[in-house]
Coordinates of C-alpha atoms and ligand atoms in Angstrom, one line a residue:
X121 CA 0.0 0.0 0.0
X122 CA 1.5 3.3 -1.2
X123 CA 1.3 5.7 1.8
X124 CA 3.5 8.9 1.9
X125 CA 6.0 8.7 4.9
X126 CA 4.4 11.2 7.0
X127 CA 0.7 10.0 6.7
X128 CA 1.4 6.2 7.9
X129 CA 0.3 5.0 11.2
X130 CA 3.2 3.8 12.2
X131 CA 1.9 2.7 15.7
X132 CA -2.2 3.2 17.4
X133 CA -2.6 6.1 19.5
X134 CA -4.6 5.7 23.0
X135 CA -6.5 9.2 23.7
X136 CA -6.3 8.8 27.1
X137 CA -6.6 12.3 28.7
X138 CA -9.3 13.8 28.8
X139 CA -10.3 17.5 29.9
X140 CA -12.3 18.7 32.9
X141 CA -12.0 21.4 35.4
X142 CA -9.0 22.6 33.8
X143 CA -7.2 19.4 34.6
X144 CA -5.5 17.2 31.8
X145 CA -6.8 13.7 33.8
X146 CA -6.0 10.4 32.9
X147 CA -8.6 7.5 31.6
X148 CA -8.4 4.6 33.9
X149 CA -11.4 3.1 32.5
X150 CA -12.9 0.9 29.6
X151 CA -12.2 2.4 26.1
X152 CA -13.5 2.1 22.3
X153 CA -11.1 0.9 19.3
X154 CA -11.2 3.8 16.5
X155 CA -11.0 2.3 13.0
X156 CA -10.2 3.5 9.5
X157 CA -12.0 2.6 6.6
X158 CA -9.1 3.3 4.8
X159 CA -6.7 0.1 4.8
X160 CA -2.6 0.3 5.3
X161 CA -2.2 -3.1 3.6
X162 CA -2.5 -4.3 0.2
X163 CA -5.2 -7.0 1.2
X164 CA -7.8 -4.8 2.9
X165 CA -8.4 -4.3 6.5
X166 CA -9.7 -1.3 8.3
X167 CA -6.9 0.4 10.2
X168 CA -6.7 0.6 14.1
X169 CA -6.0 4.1 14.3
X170 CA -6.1 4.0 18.7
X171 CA -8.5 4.3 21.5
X172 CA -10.7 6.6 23.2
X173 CA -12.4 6.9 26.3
X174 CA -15.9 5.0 26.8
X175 CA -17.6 7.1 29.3
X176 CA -20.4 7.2 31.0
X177 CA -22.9 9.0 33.2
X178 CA -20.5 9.6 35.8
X179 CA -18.3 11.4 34.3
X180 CA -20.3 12.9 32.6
X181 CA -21.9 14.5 35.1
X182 CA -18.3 15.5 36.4
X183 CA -18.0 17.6 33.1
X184 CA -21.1 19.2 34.0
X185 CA -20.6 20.0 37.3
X186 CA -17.4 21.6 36.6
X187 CA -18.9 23.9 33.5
X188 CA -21.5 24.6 35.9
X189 CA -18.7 25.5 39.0
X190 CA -17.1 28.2 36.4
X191 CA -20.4 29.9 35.5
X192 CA -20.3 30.0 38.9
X193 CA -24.2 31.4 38.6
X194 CA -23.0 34.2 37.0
X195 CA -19.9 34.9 39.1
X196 CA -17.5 33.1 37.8
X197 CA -14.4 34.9 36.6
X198 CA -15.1 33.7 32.8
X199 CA -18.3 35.3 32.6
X200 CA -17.7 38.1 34.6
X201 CA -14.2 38.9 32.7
X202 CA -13.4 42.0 30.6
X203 CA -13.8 41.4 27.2
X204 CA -10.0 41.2 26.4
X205 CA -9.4 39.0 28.9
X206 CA -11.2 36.7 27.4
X207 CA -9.9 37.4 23.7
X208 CA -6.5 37.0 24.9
X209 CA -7.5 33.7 26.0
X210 CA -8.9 32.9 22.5
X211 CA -5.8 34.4 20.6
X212 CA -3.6 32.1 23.0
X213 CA -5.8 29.2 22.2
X214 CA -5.4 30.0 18.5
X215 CA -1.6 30.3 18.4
X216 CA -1.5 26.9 19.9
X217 CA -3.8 25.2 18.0
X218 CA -1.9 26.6 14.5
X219 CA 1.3 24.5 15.7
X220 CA -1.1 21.5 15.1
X221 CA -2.1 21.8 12.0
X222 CA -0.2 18.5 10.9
X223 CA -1.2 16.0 13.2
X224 CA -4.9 17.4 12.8
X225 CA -4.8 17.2 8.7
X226 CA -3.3 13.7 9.2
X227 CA -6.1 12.4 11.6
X228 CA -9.1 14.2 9.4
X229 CA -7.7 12.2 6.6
X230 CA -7.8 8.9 8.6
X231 CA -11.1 9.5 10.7
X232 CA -13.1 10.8 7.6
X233 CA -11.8 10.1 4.4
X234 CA -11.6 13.8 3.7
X235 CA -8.9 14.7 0.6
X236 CA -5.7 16.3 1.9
X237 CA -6.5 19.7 0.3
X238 CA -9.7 20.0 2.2
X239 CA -8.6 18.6 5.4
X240 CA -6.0 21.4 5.1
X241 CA -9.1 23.8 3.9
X242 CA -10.9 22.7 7.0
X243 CA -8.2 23.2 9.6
X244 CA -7.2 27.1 7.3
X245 CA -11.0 28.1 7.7
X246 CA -11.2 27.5 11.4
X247 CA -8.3 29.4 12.3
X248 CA -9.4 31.8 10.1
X249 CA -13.1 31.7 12.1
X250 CA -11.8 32.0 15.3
X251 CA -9.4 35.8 14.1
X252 CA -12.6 36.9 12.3
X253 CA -15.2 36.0 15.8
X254 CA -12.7 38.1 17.9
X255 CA -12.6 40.8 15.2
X256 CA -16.3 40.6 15.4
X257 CA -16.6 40.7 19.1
X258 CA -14.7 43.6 18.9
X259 CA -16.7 45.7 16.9
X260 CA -19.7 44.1 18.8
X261 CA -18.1 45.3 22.2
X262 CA -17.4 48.7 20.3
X263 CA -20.8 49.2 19.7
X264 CA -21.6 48.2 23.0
X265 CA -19.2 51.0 24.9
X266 CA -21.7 53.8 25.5
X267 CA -25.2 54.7 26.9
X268 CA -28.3 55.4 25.3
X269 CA -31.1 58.0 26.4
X270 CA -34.7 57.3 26.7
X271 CA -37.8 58.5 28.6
X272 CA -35.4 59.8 31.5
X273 CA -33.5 56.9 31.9
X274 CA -29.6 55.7 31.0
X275 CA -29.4 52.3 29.5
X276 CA -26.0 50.4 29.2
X277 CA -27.2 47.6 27.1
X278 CA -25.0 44.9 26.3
X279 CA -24.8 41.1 25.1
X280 CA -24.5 38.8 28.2
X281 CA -23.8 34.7 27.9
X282 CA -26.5 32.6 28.3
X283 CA -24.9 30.0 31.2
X284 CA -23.8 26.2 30.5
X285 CA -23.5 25.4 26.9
X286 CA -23.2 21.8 25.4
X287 CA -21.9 21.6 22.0
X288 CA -21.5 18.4 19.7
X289 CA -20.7 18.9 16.2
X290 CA -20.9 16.6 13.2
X291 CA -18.4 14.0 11.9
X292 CA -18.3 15.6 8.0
X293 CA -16.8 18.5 9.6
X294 CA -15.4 17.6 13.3
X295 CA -13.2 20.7 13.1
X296 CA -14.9 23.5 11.5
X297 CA -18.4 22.7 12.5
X298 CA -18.1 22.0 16.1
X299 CA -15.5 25.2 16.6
X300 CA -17.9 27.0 14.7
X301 CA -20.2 26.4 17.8
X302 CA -17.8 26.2 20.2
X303 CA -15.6 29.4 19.9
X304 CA -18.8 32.0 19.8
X305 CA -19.8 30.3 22.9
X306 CA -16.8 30.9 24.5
X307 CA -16.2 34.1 23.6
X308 CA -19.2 35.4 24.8
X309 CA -18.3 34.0 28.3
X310 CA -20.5 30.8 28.3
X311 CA -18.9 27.8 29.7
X312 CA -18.7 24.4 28.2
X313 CA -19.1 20.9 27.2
X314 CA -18.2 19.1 24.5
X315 CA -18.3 16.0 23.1
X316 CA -16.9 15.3 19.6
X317 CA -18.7 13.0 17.1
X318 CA -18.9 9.6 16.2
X319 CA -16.1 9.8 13.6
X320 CA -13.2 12.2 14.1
X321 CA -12.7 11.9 17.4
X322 CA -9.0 11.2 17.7
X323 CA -8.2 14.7 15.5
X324 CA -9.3 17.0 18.5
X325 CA -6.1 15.0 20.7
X326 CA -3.8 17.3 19.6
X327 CA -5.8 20.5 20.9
X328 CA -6.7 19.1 24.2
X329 CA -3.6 20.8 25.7
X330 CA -3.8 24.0 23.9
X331 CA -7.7 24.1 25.5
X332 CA -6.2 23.3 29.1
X333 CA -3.2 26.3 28.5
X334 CA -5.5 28.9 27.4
X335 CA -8.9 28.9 29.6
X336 CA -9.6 29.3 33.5
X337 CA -10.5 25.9 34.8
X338 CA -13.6 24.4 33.8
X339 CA -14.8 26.7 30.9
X340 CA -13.9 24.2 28.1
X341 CA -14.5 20.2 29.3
X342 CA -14.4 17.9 26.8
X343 CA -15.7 14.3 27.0
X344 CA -15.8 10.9 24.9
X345 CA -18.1 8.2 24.4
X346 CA -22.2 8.1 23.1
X347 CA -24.6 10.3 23.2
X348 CA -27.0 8.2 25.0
X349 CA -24.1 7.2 28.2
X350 CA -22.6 11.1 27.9
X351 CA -25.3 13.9 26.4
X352 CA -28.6 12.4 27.7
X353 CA -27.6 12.8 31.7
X354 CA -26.3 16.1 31.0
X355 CA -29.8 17.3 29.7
X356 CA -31.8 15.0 31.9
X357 CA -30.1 17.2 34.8
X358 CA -32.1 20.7 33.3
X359 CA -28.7 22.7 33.5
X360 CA -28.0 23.0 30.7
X361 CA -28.9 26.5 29.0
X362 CA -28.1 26.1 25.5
X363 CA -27.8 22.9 22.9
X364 CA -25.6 23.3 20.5
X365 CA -25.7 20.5 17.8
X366 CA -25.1 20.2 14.7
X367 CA -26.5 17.0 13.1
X368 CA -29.5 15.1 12.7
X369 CA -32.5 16.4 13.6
X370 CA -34.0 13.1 15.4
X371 CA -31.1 13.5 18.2
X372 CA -31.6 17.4 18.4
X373 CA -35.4 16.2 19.1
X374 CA -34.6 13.8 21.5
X375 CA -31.8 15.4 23.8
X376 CA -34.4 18.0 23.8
X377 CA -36.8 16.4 25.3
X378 CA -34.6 15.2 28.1
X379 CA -34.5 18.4 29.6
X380 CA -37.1 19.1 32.2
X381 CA -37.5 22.5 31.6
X382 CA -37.9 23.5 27.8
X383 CA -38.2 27.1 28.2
X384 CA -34.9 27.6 29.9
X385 CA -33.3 25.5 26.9
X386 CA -32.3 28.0 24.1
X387 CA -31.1 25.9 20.8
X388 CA -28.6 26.8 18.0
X389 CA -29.3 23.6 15.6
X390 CA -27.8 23.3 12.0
X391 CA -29.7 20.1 11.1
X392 CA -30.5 18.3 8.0
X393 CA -31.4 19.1 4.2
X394 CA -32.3 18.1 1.0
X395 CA -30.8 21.2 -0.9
X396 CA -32.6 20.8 -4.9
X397 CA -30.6 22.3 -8.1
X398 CA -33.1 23.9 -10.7
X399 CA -32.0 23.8 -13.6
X400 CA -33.7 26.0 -16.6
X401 CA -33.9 25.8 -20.2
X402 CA -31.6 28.7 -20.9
X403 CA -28.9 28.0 -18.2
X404 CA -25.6 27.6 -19.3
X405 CA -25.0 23.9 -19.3
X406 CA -21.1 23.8 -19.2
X407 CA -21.3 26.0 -15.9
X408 CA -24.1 24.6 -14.7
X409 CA -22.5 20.5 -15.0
X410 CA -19.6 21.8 -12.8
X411 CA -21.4 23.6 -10.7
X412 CA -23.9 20.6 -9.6
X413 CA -20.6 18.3 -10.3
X414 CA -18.8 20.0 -7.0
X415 CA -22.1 20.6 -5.5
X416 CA -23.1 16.7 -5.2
X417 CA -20.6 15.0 -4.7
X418 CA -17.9 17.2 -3.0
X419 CA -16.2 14.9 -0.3
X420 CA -18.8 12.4 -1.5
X421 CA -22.3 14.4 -1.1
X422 CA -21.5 13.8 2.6
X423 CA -22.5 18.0 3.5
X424 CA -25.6 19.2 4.9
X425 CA -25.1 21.8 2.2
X426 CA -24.6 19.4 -0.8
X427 CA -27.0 18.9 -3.6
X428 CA -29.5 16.0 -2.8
X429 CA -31.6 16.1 -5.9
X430 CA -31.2 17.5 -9.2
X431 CA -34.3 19.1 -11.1
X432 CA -33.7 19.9 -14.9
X433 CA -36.3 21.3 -17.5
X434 CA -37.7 18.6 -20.4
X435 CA -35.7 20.6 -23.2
X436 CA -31.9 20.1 -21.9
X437 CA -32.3 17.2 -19.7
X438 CA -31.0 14.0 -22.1
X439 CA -27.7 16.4 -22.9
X440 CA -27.2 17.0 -19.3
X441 CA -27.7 13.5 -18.1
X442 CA -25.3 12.6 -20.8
X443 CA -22.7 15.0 -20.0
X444 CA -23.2 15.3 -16.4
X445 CA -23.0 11.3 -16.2
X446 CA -19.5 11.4 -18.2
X447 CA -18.1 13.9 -15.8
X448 CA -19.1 11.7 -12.9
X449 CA -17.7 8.5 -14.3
X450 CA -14.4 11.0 -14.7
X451 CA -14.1 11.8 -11.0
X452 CA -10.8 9.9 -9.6
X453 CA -11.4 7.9 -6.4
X454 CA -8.4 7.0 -3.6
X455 CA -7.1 7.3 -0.8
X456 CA -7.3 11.2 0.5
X457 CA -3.1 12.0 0.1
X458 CA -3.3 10.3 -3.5
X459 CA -3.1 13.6 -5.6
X460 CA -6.2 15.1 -7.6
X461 CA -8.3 12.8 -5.8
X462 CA -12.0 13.7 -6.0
X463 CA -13.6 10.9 -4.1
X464 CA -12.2 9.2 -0.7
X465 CA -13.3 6.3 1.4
X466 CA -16.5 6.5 3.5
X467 CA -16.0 6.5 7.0
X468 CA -19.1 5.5 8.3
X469 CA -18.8 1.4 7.3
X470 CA -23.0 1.0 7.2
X471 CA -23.0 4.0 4.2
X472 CA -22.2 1.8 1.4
X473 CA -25.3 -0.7 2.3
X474 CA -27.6 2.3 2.9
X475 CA -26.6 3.8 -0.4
X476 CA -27.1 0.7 -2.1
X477 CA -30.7 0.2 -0.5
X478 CA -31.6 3.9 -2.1
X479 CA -30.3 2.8 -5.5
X480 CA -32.1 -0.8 -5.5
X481 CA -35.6 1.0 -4.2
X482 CA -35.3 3.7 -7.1
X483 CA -34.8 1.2 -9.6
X484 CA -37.6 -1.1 -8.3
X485 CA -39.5 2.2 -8.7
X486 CA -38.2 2.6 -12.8
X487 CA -35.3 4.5 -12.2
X488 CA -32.0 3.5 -13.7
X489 CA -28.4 4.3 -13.1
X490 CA -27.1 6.5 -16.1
X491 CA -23.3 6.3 -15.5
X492 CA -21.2 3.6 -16.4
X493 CA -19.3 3.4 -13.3
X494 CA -22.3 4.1 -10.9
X495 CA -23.0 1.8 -8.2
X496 CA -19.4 -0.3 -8.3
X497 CA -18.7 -1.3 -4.7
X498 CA -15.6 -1.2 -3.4
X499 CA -13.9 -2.5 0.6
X500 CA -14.5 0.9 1.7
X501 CA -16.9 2.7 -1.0
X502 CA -19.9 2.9 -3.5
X503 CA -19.2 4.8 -6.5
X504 CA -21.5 7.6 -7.1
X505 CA -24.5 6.6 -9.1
X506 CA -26.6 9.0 -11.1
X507 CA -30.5 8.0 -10.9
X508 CA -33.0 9.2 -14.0
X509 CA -35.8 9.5 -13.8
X510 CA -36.4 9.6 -10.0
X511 CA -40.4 9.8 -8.9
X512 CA -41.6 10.6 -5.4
X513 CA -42.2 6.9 -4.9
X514 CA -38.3 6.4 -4.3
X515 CA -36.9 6.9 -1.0
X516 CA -34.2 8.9 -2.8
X517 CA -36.8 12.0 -3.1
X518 CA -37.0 12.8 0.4
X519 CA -34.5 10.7 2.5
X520 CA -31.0 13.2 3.0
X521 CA -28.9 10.6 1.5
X522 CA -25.5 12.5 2.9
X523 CA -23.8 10.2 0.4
X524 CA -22.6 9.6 -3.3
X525 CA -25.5 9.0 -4.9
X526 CA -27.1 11.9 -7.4
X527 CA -31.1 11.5 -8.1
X528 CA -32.3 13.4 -11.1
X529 CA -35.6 14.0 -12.0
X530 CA -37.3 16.3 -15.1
X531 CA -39.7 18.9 -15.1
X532 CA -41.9 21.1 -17.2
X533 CA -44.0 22.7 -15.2
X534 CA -41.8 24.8 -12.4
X535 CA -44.7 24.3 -9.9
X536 CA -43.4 20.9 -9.3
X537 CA -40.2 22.0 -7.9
X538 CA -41.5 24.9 -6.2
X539 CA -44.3 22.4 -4.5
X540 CA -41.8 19.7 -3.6
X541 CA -39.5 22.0 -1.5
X542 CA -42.7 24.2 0.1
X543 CA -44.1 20.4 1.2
X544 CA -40.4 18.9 2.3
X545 CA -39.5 18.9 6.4
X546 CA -36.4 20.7 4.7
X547 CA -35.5 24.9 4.1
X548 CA -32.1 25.1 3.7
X549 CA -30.7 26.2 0.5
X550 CA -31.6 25.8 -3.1
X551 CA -29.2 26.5 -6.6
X552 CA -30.9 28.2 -9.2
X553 CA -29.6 27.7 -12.6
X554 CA -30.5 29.8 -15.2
X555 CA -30.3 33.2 -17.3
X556 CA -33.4 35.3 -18.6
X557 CA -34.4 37.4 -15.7
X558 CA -38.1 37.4 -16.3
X559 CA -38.2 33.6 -15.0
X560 CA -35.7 34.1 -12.5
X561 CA -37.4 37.5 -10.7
X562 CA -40.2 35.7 -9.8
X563 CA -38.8 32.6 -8.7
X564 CA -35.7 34.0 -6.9
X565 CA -39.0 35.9 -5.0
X566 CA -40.7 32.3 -4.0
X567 CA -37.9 30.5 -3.2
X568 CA -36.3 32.9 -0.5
X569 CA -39.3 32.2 1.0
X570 CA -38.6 28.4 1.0
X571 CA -35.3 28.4 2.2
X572 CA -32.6 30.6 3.4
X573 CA -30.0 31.1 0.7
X574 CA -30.9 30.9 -3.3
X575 CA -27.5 30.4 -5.3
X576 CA -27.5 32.2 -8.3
X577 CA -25.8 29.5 -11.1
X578 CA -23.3 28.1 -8.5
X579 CA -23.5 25.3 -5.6
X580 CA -25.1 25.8 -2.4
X581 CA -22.5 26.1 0.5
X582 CA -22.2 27.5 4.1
X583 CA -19.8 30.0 3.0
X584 CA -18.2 32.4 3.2
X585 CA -18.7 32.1 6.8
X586 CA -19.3 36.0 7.1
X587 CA -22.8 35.3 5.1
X588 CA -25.7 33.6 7.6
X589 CA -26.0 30.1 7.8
X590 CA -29.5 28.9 9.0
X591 CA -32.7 27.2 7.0
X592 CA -36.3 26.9 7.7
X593 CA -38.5 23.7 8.8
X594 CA -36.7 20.9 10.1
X595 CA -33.0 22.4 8.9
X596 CA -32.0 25.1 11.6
X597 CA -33.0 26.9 15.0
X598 CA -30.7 29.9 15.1
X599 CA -28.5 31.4 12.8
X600 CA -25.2 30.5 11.9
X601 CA -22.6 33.4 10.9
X602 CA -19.5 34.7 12.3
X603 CA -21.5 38.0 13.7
X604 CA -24.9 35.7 14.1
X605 CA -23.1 33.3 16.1
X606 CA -22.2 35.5 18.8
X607 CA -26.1 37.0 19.1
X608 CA -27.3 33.3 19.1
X609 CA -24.9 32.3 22.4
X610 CA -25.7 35.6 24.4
X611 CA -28.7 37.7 25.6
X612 CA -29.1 41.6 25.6
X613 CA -29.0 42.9 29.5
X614 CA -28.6 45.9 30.9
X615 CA -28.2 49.0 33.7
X616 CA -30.8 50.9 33.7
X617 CA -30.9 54.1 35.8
X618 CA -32.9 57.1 35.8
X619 CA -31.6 60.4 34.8
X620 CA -30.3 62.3 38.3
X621 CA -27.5 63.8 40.2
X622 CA -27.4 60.7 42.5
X623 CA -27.3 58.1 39.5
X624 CA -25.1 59.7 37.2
X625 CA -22.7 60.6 39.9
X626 CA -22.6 57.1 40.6
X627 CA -22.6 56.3 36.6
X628 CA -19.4 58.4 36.6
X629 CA -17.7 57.0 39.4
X630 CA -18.4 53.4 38.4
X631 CA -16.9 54.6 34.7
X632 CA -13.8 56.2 36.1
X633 CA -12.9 53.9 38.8
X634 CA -12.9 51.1 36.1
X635 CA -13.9 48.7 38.9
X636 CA -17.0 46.8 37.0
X637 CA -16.2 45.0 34.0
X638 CA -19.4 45.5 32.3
X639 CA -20.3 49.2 32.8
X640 CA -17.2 50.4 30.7
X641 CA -17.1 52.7 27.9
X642 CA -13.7 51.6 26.9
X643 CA -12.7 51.1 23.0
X644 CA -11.2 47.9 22.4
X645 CA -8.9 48.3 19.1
Ligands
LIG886 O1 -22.3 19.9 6.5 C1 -22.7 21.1 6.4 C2 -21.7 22.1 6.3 O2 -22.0 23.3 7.0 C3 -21.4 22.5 4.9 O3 -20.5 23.4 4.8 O4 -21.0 24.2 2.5 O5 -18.8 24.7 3.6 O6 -19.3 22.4 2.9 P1 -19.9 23.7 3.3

């Protein structure tokens, strides 16, 4: 097996420290085996990449109560700290956590599958995240650093954390997605818990100690193991204040419902979707192909934001079958450090099965594949197969396949489109292909109203991360940007006073004394 020196696993590596109360403790107890899809030998075999800790309730609950010990109900020096204080702990985390950027890239090819150039894209845009939320913050803080005038009375209004947050992120993006949740939680002087995902697990190793070096004790605990043993005691406890979770929408439902108090639960959710392309008679086909090429099947469809059913108009739909199937079938599969690889090993071992049920059901149904290569099975992977025509009998048209597999389907009448995303659980994102602006005006005006981002002739994506990231129906609760982030984690609250000599001599003293971290009309450059 031709690996590159530096990506072997020359040896397994046990994660056996784990993070709570600011303490770097070690795991004395039972553990779980993390496998590769991806083989290191000619004959295949998953590869034992190392161990993790199995936890349970117990511990568990010792994250908890040690998130909940540096809220400190509301006095605990994280929340209470001046707003650089806590950036300088961030830009010490981030210097850190750059020195990793190896060992992470490595372990996001092994856990995931994901290509070398977007594992280093993923770790890039993170780091980049985290400068860009502080630069936010700023200006947020900025804006915050004066009073406002009404009816008689002074108002220094500001953005306050919420309490006890509990983020878990998603395996496509174990870095980038969670961090994304994590980092504006911080920031805004939350505390934490977090659990990483079912795959790419063994990645966030290398941070663990830049975490520990850069936060007071207990603001960032991280834990291993299920959701079931580890997230559902948490929430059954009613401390926590905020769920943060990207994923499924079925867990997000069901952790929810452990909490005994629902009203005190806020909830930033990026959940499923079933993002259509539309594609028009007049669109430009070559652009279009490429477009819904990337859009698909980018790190095999396996993106909340990919393209999960194509729509083309009667009049160009046998050239683009043919010439979209051809660039499909052209797509090079291997191992993620093989260069100008396009498609990499799945890392969740069940996915080939599940795509393989959605192919056999559509064609039961009268679909067929429409790509020579489409459906060929590998140890570790299903090539991408391109169903035509696909009917809303298949389970293809509404299940989020998060996989390779591209359904296509053709339409005359736009209303069909229009009616299948106004009557799906999903509002995410559409990608609108076309070029005469009388039929574009009025549908660009419907379908902002069925989702949250209409791509103009290009794939639908999260970013540029500046740009929200939400979706309607069963795809979001909150929104999702690098300014929106830090509103969805924290809570205007303010001093009020009324407008007298005895107030505002006491609004002067508390300003020039410096001795409350909140009332301050400091500028933060
Ligand atoms: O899995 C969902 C991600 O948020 C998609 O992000 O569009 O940058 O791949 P992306």
């Amino acid at each position: 097996m031709n690996i590159p020196t530096q990506y072997q696993i020359t040896k397994p590596f046990d994660q056996k420290t784990y993070l709570i109360n600011g303490e770097l403790k070690t795991w004395t107890g039972k553990t779980t085996e993390v496998y590769s899809t991806i083989s290191s030998t000619d004959n295949y075999q998953p590869t034992l990449l190392g161990t993790i800790p199995y936890m349970e309730k117990e511990t568990a609950i010792e994250a908890l109560t040690s998130a909940c010990e540096a809220y400190g109900k509301g006095q605990g020096s994280w929340p209470t700290m001046k707003v650089e204080g806590r950036i300088a702990c961030m830009e010490k985390f981030v210097g850190l956590m750059k020195t990793k950027r190896e060992e992470v890239v490595k372990y996001l090819m092994w856990e995931i599958g994901k290509s070398l150039p977007d594992s280093q894209k993923e770790f890039d845009r993170t780091v980049e995240y985290i400068y860009d939320t502080i630069e936010e913050y700023k200006d947020l803080d900025r804006d915050s650093a004066k009073f406002s005038k009404e009816a008689g009375v002074y108002a220094h209004i500001r953005r306050g954390p919420l309490g006890v947050v509990l983020c878990l992120g998603p395996y496509n993006y174990p870095l980038n997605e969670t961090f994304a949740l994590l980092i504006p939680a911080l920031l805004m002087g939350n505390t934490t818990i977090f659990k990483p995902a079912k795959h790419g697990v063994l990645l966030l190793s290398p941070l663990l100690e830049a975490f520990q070096k850069s936060f007071p004790k207990g603001v960032v605990n991280i834990v291993y193991g299920r959701g079931r043993q580890v997230a559902t005691p948490i929430m059954q406890t009613g401390r926590i204040d905020v769920l943060a979770l990207i994923g499924n929408s079925k867990s997000a439902i069901a952790l929810q419902d452990e909490h005994p108090n629902k009203n005190r639960l806020r909830l930033v959710l990026g959940l499923e979707a079933k993002n259509p392309a539309i594609i028009l008679p007049d669109a430009d086909l070559d652009l279009t192909i490429n477009e819904c090429l990337a859009g698909s099947l980018s790190f095999n469809g396996q993106r909340c934001t990919a393209l999960k059913l194509i729509y083309v108009h009667k009049d160009i739909q046998e050239e683009f079958n043919k010439r979209f199937a051809e660039k499909v079938d052209s797509l090079k599969f291997g191992n993620p450090w093989d260069d100008g690889v396009k498609l990499t090993p799945l890392p969740e071992p069940g996915k080939s099965a599940y795509i393989q049920e959605l192919i056999d059901d559509a064609i039961a149904k009268g679909a067929k594949i429409i790509n020579k290569k489409g459906g060929e099975t590998t140890d570790n992977y299903i090539f991408p197969a391109v169903l035509y025509p696909v009917n809303n009998s298949m389970r293809v048209y509404d299940e989020e396949q998060f996989g390779p597999v591209v359904p296509i389907i053709s339409f005359t009448d736009i209303q069909e489109p229009l009616d299948h995303m106004a009557d799906s659980s999903y509002g995410q994102q559409v990608s609108l292909f076309g070029k005469s602006v009388t039929s574009l005006a009025p549908l660009i005006d419907t379908l902002v109203n069925l989702v949250c981002r209409v791509n103009l002739n290009s794939s639908c994506q999260r970013g540029p991360d500046v740009f929200p990231f939400t979706g309607r129906k069963d795809s979001a609760v909150s929104t999702l940007s690098v300014n929106d982030a830090l509103r969805s984690f924290s809570i205007r609250t303010f001093v009020a006073s009324k407008d007298n000599l005895y107030n505002n001599k006491i609004l002067e003293e508390l300003l020039r004394s410096r001795k409350s971290n909140f009332i301050s009309t400091d500028y933060i450059l």
